[in-house]
C-alpha positions as a printed NumPy array, in Angstrom:
array([[-22.141, 144.022,  36.35 ],
       [-19.475, 141.337,  36.881],
       [-16.868, 143.092,  35.014],
       [-17.203, 146.228,  37.146],
       [-16.678, 144.116,  40.145],
       [-13.824, 142.443,  38.889],
       [-11.605, 145.56 ,  38.09 ],
       [-12.787, 147.215,  41.096],
       [-11.252, 144.263,  43.285],
       [ -8.566, 143.916,  40.925],
       [ -7.6  , 147.983,  41.623],
       [ -7.667, 147.772,  45.817],
       [ -5.238, 144.891,  45.091],
       [ -3.034, 146.921,  43.562],
       [ -3.296, 149.458,  45.603],
       [ -2.864, 147.797,  48.997],
       [  0.395, 145.81 ,  47.19 ],
       [  1.9  , 148.592,  45.557],
       [  1.857, 151.705,  48.276],
       [  3.517, 149.524,  51.431],
       [  6.393, 148.682,  48.627],
       [  6.638, 152.572,  47.19 ],
       [  6.857, 153.765,  51.363],
       [  9.495, 151.473,  51.786],
       [ 11.373, 152.174,  49.027],
       [ 11.221, 156.085,  50.06 ],
       [ 12.243, 155.589,  53.369],
       [ 15.412, 153.517,  52.477],
       [ 16.233, 156.548,  49.936],
       [ 15.759, 159.14 ,  52.784],
       [ 17.98 , 157.014,  55.042],
       [ 20.872, 156.42 ,  52.651],
       [ 20.902, 160.181,  51.534],
       [ 20.915, 161.448,  55.639],
       [ 23.861, 159.534,  55.88 ],
       [ 25.556, 159.73 ,  52.88 ],
       [ 25.033, 163.728,  53.541],
       [ 24.893, 164.472,  56.846],
       [ 22.493, 166.74 ,  58.654],
       [ 22.291, 170.36 ,  57.723],
       [ 20.186, 173.055,  59.188],
       [ 18.306, 175.516,  56.795],
       [ 21.275, 177.733,  56.464],
       [ 23.215, 174.165,  55.059],
       [ 25.241, 173.641,  58.238],
       [ 25.951, 171.196,  60.522],
       [ 23.724, 171.137,  63.891],
       [ 25.025, 172.802,  66.639],
       [ 24.634, 169.587,  68.49 ],
       [ 24.536, 165.865,  68.504],
       [ 22.006, 164.074,  69.647],
       [ 23.099, 162.059,  72.63 ],
       [ 22.922, 157.977,  71.72 ],
       [ 23.555, 156.989,  75.535],
       [ 24.293, 158.816,  78.584],
       [ 27.146, 157.273,  79.222],
       [ 29.077, 158.837,  76.354],
       [ 30.342, 162.151,  76.33 ],
       [ 28.447, 164.93 ,  74.37 ],
       [ 29.712, 165.653,  70.83 ],
       [ 30.764, 169.354,  70.216],
       [ 29.774, 170.337,  67.193],
       [ 33.35 , 171.179,  65.051],
       [ 34.363, 175.109,  64.489],
       [ 32.961, 176.95 ,  61.259],
       [ 35.455, 176.616,  58.192],
       [ 37.501, 179.944,  58.098],
       [ 37.162, 182.264,  55.415],
       [ 40.568, 182.288,  53.837],
       [ 40.547, 180.221,  51.128],
       [ 44.623, 179.341,  51.724],
       [ 43.873, 177.806,  55.519],
       [ 45.029, 174.33 ,  55.516],
       [ 42.235, 171.703,  55.991],
       [ 41.755, 170.456,  59.781],
       [ 42.59 , 166.823,  59.949],
       [ 39.213, 164.729,  60.377],
       [ 37.677, 163.604,  63.442],
       [ 38.122, 160.515,  64.772],
       [ 35.918, 157.789,  64.285],
       [ 33.258, 157.833,  66.699],
       [ 32.365, 153.981,  68.148],
       [ 28.371, 153.689,  68.215],
       [ 26.914, 152.472,  70.955],
       [ 26.104, 148.241,  70.309],
       [ 29.064, 148.129,  67.815],
       [ 32.827, 147.418,  68.264],
       [ 35.403, 149.268,  66.407],
       [ 37.071, 146.846,  64.041],
       [ 40.679, 146.471,  63.389],
       [ 42.143, 147.495,  60.438],
       [ 42.683, 144.527,  57.83 ],
       [ 45.844, 142.984,  58.083],
       [ 47.963, 142.996,  54.942],
       [ 49.547, 139.353,  54.525],
       [ 52.171, 139.65 ,  51.802],
       [ 53.58 , 142.86 ,  52.721],
       [ 57.062, 144.194,  52.301],
       [ 57.764, 143.817,  55.618],
       [ 56.648, 140.063,  56.021],
       [ 58.734, 139.508,  53.08 ],
       [ 62.06 , 140.593,  54.016],
       [ 61.19 , 139.196,  58.058],
       [ 61.131, 135.254,  56.132],
       [ 64.064, 136.151,  54.666],
       [ 66.045, 136.626,  57.023],
       [ 65.026, 133.798,  58.783],
       [ 66.128, 131.396,  56.02 ],
       [ 69.306, 130.229,  56.67 ],
       [ 70.316, 130.218,  52.451],
       [ 70.241, 134.09 ,  52.848],
       [ 72.814, 134.118,  55.115],
       [ 75.598, 132.649,  52.514],
       [ 78.34 , 134.635,  51.576],
       [ 78.53 , 135.606,  48.173],
       [ 79.957, 133.398,  45.5  ],
       [ 82.68 , 136.795,  44.623],
       [ 83.819, 138.068,  48.017],
       [ 87.002, 136.654,  49.533],
       [ 87.591, 133.999,  51.581],
       [ 87.882, 134.746,  55.364],
       [ 89.889, 131.361,  55.754],
       [ 91.849, 128.569,  53.611],
       [ 90.136, 125.418,  53.115],
       [ 92.87 , 123.425,  52.81 ],
       [ 94.549, 122.009,  55.932],
       [ 97.545, 119.225,  56.759],
       [ 96.643, 117.062,  59.99 ],
       [ 99.068, 115.278,  61.851],
       [ 97.446, 111.565,  62.44 ],
       [ 96.135, 111.186,  66.538],
       [ 93.998, 108.098,  67.211],
       [ 93.128, 109.89 ,  70.454],
       [ 91.501, 113.431,  68.732],
       [ 88.069, 113.453,  66.679],
       [ 88.68 , 116.099,  63.426],
       [ 85.988, 118.648,  63.175],
       [ 85.13 , 118.981,  59.637],
       [ 83.409, 122.036,  57.789],
       [ 81.326, 121.533,  54.539],
       [ 78.714, 123.659,  52.72 ],
       [ 75.732, 123.041,  50.557],
       [ 76.335, 122.676,  46.59 ],
       [ 80.555, 121.955,  48.113],
       [ 82.295, 118.954,  48.467],
       [ 84.956, 118.338,  51.214],
       [ 87.761, 115.862,  50.342],
       [ 89.693, 113.475,  53.027],
       [ 93.46 , 112.106,  52.217],
       [ 93.923, 109.458,  54.134],
       [ 97.559, 107.81 ,  54.515],
       [ 96.045, 104.138,  53.737],
       [ 93.497, 103.198,  51.765],
       [ 90.054, 103.238,  53.741],
       [ 87.796,  99.907,  54.257],
       [ 84.984, 100.601,  56.033],
       [ 83.085, 103.649,  56.694],
       [ 80.246, 104.778,  59.002],
       [ 77.984, 108.043,  58.752],
       [ 75.876, 108.644,  62.013],
       [ 73.019, 109.84 ,  60.449],
       [ 72.925, 109.129,  56.638],
       [ 69.986, 111.18 ,  56.03 ],
       [ 72.062, 114.645,  56.635],
       [ 75.454, 114.068,  54.618],
       [ 76.727, 112.051,  52.134],
       [ 80.261, 109.614,  52.127],
       [ 81.829, 108.14 ,  49.236],
       [ 84.998, 105.656,  49.382],
       [ 87.9  , 106.665,  46.767],
       [ 90.678, 104.535,  47.792],
       [ 92.444, 106.56 ,  50.357],
       [ 90.187, 109.417,  49.628],
       [ 87.005, 110.172,  51.146],
       [ 84.297, 112.132,  49.592],
       [ 81.788, 114.597,  51.781],
       [ 79.203, 116.428,  50.973],
       [ 75.768, 117.668,  53.393],
       [ 72.342, 117.203,  51.912],
       [ 71.053, 119.418,  54.484],
       [ 70.659, 123.142,  55.101],
       [ 69.675, 123.488,  58.91 ],
       [ 73.59 , 124.524,  60.465],
       [ 72.159, 123.145,  63.555],
       [ 72.313, 119.494,  62.574],
       [ 75.749, 117.662,  63.224],
       [ 76.592, 113.825,  62.816],
       [ 79.732, 112.203,  63.279],
       [ 81.861, 109.646,  61.051],
       [ 83.691, 106.83 ,  61.892],
       [ 86.835, 105.762,  58.87 ],
       [ 88.611, 102.407,  59.207],
       [ 91.706, 101.585,  57.515],
       [ 93.999,  98.593,  57.47 ],
       [ 95.634,  99.181,  60.624],
       [ 93.75 , 103.057,  61.619],
       [ 91.163, 104.766,  62.802],
       [ 89.738, 108.142,  62.424],
       [ 86.691, 109.84 ,  63.836],
       [ 85.274, 112.982,  62.511],
       [ 82.343, 115.49 ,  63.364],
       [ 80.682, 116.894,  60.458],
       [ 79.102, 120.169,  60.222],
       [ 77.469, 122.307,  57.805],
       [ 78.711, 125.986,  57.883],
       [ 77.951, 129.196,  55.256],
       [ 79.419, 129.461,  52.5  ],
       [ 82.979, 130.475,  52.028],
       [ 83.995, 129.385,  55.609],
       [ 84.099, 125.055,  54.548],
       [ 87.209, 122.791,  53.803],
       [ 87.941, 122.102,  50.459],
       [ 90.861, 119.474,  51.377],
       [ 91.849, 118.164,  54.759],
       [ 95.215, 115.62 ,  54.071],
       [ 96.602, 113.672,  57.115],
       [ 99.964, 112.851,  57.595],
       [101.499, 109.986,  60.13 ],
       [103.676, 111.463,  63.024],
       [107.843, 111.249,  62.046],
       [109.588, 109.347,  64.221],
       [113.357, 110.606,  65.678],
       [114.253, 106.953,  64.385],
       [114.637, 105.762,  60.539],
       [113.92 , 102.178,  60.61 ],
       [114.475, 100.391,  56.987],
       [111.732,  98.825,  56.18 ],
       [112.822,  96.846,  53.183],
       [114.077,  93.035,  55.375],
       [110.683,  93.215,  57.2  ],
       [108.838,  94.161,  53.927],
       [110.627,  91.269,  52.169],
       [109.608,  88.816,  55.126],
       [105.996,  89.643,  54.896],
       [105.651,  89.338,  51.352],
       [107.44 ,  85.38 ,  51.397],
       [105.111,  85.241,  54.107],
       [102.114,  85.721,  52.027],
       [103.338,  84.034,  49.373],
       [104.032,  80.945,  51.423],
       [100.332,  80.706,  53.033],
       [ 98.987,  81.123,  49.418],
       [101.292,  78.272,  47.803],
       [ 99.99 ,  76.361,  51.015],
       [ 96.731,  77.381,  50.682],
       [ 96.399,  76.357,  47.272],
       [ 98.114,  73.326,  47.73 ],
       [ 95.506,  72.109,  50.641],
       [ 92.586,  73.176,  47.649],
       [ 94.74 ,  70.761,  45.039],
       [ 94.97 ,  67.804,  47.815],
       [ 91.008,  68.315,  48.778],
       [ 90.407,  67.966,  44.909],
       [ 92.665,  65.098,  44.629],
       [ 90.51 ,  62.953,  47.442],
       [ 87.808,  63.47 ,  46.268],
       [ 88.557,  62.335,  42.601],
       [ 89.349,  58.971,  43.31 ],
       [ 92.898,  56.705,  43.117],
       [ 94.252,  56.858,  39.283],
       [ 96.397,  53.479,  40.204],
       [ 93.66 ,  51.794,  42.056],
       [ 94.652,  48.923,  44.379],
       [ 90.495,  48.148,  45.935],
       [ 91.236,  46.123,  48.803],
       [ 89.286,  46.698,  52.474],
       [ 88.281,  44.796,  55.766],
       [ 85.454,  45.828,  58.092],
       [ 85.13 ,  45.066,  61.773],
       [ 81.882,  45.707,  64.107],
       [ 80.501,  48.1  ,  61.845],
       [ 83.752,  50.185,  60.444],
       [ 85.034,  49.739,  57.389],
       [ 88.644,  50.563,  55.959],
       [ 89.743,  50.339,  52.177],
       [ 92.589,  50.707,  50.729],
       [ 91.435,  53.192,  47.643],
       [ 95.01 ,  53.177,  45.686],
       [ 97.538,  55.637,  44.584],
       [ 97.056,  59.506,  42.816],
       [ 99.803,  61.633,  41.87 ],
       [ 99.967,  65.84 ,  42.48 ],
       [102.635,  66.906,  40.649],
       [105.882,  65.057,  41.53 ],
       [104.276,  63.695,  44.981],
       [102.543,  60.566,  45.028],
       [ 99.587,  59.953,  47.691],
       [ 98.34 ,  56.445,  49.12 ],
       [ 94.207,  57.078,  49.052],
       [ 92.382,  55.379,  52.112],
       [ 88.763,  55.564,  52.958],
       [ 87.213,  55.29 ,  56.628],
       [ 83.758,  54.659,  56.686],
       [ 81.8  ,  54.854,  59.852],
       [ 78.333,  52.561,  60.313],
       [ 77.98 ,  52.607,  63.973],
       [ 76.082,  55.112,  66.133],
       [ 79.193,  56.638,  68.045],
       [ 82.063,  58.342,  66.977],
       [ 85.199,  56.783,  65.934],
       [ 88.927,  58.381,  65.133],
       [ 91.668,  57.372,  62.944],
       [ 94.921,  57.777,  64.885],
       [ 97.531,  55.973,  62.041],
       [ 98.521,  54.518,  59.119],
       [101.295,  52.724,  57.833],
       [102.092,  51.182,  54.59 ],
       [105.05 ,  49.312,  53.301],
       [106.037,  46.853,  50.165],
       [106.816,  43.129,  51.165],
       [108.43 ,  40.505,  48.97 ],
       [108.338,  36.739,  49.197],
       [109.862,  33.515,  47.844],
       [109.825,  29.662,  47.286],
       [110.377,  28.908,  50.51 ],
       [109.566,  31.609,  53.112],
       [106.842,  33.81 ,  53.231],
       [107.976,  37.602,  53.342],
       [106.124,  39.327,  55.654],
       [108.651,  40.574,  57.984],
       [107.817,  42.702,  60.851],
       [107.614,  46.886,  60.516],
       [111.015,  48.339,  60.504],
       [111.479,  52.019,  60.93 ],
       [112.728,  53.927,  58.279],
       [111.284,  51.584,  55.626],
       [107.813,  51.792,  55.571],
       [105.262,  55.105,  54.648],
       [103.809,  55.857,  57.897],
       [101.945,  58.822,  59.502],
       [ 99.464,  60.138,  62.631],
       [ 96.31 ,  61.464,  62.516],
       [ 93.619,  62.568,  64.867],
       [ 90.614,  62.442,  62.553],
       [ 87.259,  61.791,  63.886],
       [ 84.562,  60.061,  61.598],
       [ 81.209,  60.642,  62.54 ],
       [ 78.463,  57.821,  62.687],
       [ 76.756,  57.232,  59.376],
       [ 79.748,  58.837,  58.149],
       [ 83.182,  58.537,  55.685],
       [ 86.2  ,  60.059,  55.456],
       [ 89.329,  60.038,  53.026],
       [ 92.412,  60.816,  53.428],
       [ 95.873,  60.939,  51.874],
       [ 99.411,  59.435,  52.993],
       [102.103,  60.597,  50.959],
       [104.118,  57.336,  50.042],
       [106.147,  56.205,  47.052],
       [106.636,  52.296,  46.772],
       [107.702,  51.119,  43.486],
       [105.171,  49.205,  41.561],
       [103.843,  45.71 ,  42.207],
       [106.069,  43.253,  39.19 ],
       [104.697,  40.234,  40.338],
       [102.213,  37.971,  42.616],
       [105.215,  37.332,  45.184],
       [105.315,  41.238,  45.986],
       [102.373,  43.082,  47.638],
       [101.598,  46.215,  49.743],
       [100.314,  45.989,  53.589],
       [ 98.814,  48.646,  54.873],
       [ 98.145,  48.99 ,  58.841],
       [ 94.937,  51.569,  59.962],
       [ 94.66 ,  52.486,  63.448],
       [ 91.199,  53.449,  64.845],
       [ 90.455,  53.965,  68.008],
       [ 86.583,  53.869,  69.517],
       [ 84.721,  56.502,  71.757],
       [ 84.467,  53.795,  74.667],
       [ 88.575,  53.891,  74.933],
       [ 88.985,  50.419,  72.54 ],
       [ 91.616,  50.591,  69.391],
       [ 91.183,  48.015,  66.436],
       [ 93.992,  47.305,  64.008],
       [ 92.977,  46.915,  60.638],
       [ 95.434,  44.998,  58.   ],
       [ 94.74 ,  45.709,  54.482],
       [ 96.989,  43.305,  51.896],
       [ 97.39 ,  44.246,  48.442],
       [ 99.232,  41.089,  46.191],
       [100.625,  41.858,  42.177],
       [ 99.057,  40.445,  39.843],
       [100.46 ,  37.192,  37.809],
       [103.269,  38.366,  35.23 ]])
C-alpha cells in the first residue's frame, strides 16, 4: 500500500514539473520559427496588411508580388522598420580602416620629407659676410648635420633650448643637429669668438631644404694695412708679460724659502718686530730679505727700506750719514694686517763682510694707523777674521 502511494506521488510531481517546461520550449521554438520565416497565409504568401503596433506609425503596405519572369532583377530590400520602444542602432565603427590610416599618415610630419633620390630644390652651401647686427637663419633637417665655419675659433656657445638642438664646437667649426621632428619648434644660438659674436636662429625644415655648410667671411676693407709690425709688437708684449709673471712667481717662491745667506738681526718696538733675515739670489740678481711682524690689533704699513755697508777703523766709528747713490733703497706701500707678517725683497748686492770692522746697516720705516712713524735700525757686523 505504501509503495503505491509513493509511486503515485512521484508521478504527479514529474508531470507538474515537466509539463510547464515542455510548454515553454514549444512556445519559444514557435516564436523563433515565425521570426525567421515571416508570416504567411494559406497559399504561402505574406499577409496583405501588417498589424499596426502604434496608431502614430504609418500603415505598412504589402510588398508587390514577385514577377513571373525569371530574368527580372530582384527588388531592393525594404528599409529597416524601427519597432516601437527600440531605437535604431548606428552601424559599427571600423577602427583600423584604410581611410583612417591614410589620415594618420597625412598628419605625420615625417611623411612630408622629400625623397632622398629627388633633386634638391636649393643649394645647401652658403657663404655669408659677417655682420654683427644681423641674425642668421640656419635651416636644419632630421638625420642631417649642418656645419658653420667661423673666421676664428669659437670660445663659447649658448643654445636657447638644448632639448631641441645639439651643438658641438671643434675649433672654428660649429656642428648643429636637430633632435626634434616638429618643424614648428625653433630656438636661437649665440656663439662668441675671441673678438666677435654671432647670432643664429635655428629651425627644422623638410629633408632636401637644409643647410649643409655655412661659411662666414670678414668684410674686406678698401685700405690694405700691414699687420706684421702690430703682430710683432703684440707678440713681444705678450712674451714680456709672461716673463714678468714668471719672475713674480719666482720671487714669491724665493721669499717663502728664506735666506740662503742668513744675517739674523732684529728689532722690536711697541708690538712691531722687524728682522733682517739675510740675502738670497735669483739667477744673477741678489736680494736682501726682510720680515715685518705686526703683533698689535691695528694694521701698520711699511713705507721704505734702506741698506748700506759701513766700515770702522781704530780711531773712529764708521757709521756715516746716508749718502744717496751709495746705498740700496726702495719705497713700499705694503700693509701688514693685525697679528700678521709679511716678507719683502730689496734688490741689493753689497760685498760680503770680511771682519768685525765691517757691517750692514738697515733702516725700515713703519707708519701706524694713527699717523705716527717709527724707524727701525738693524745693524749686523762681520765675524772675526
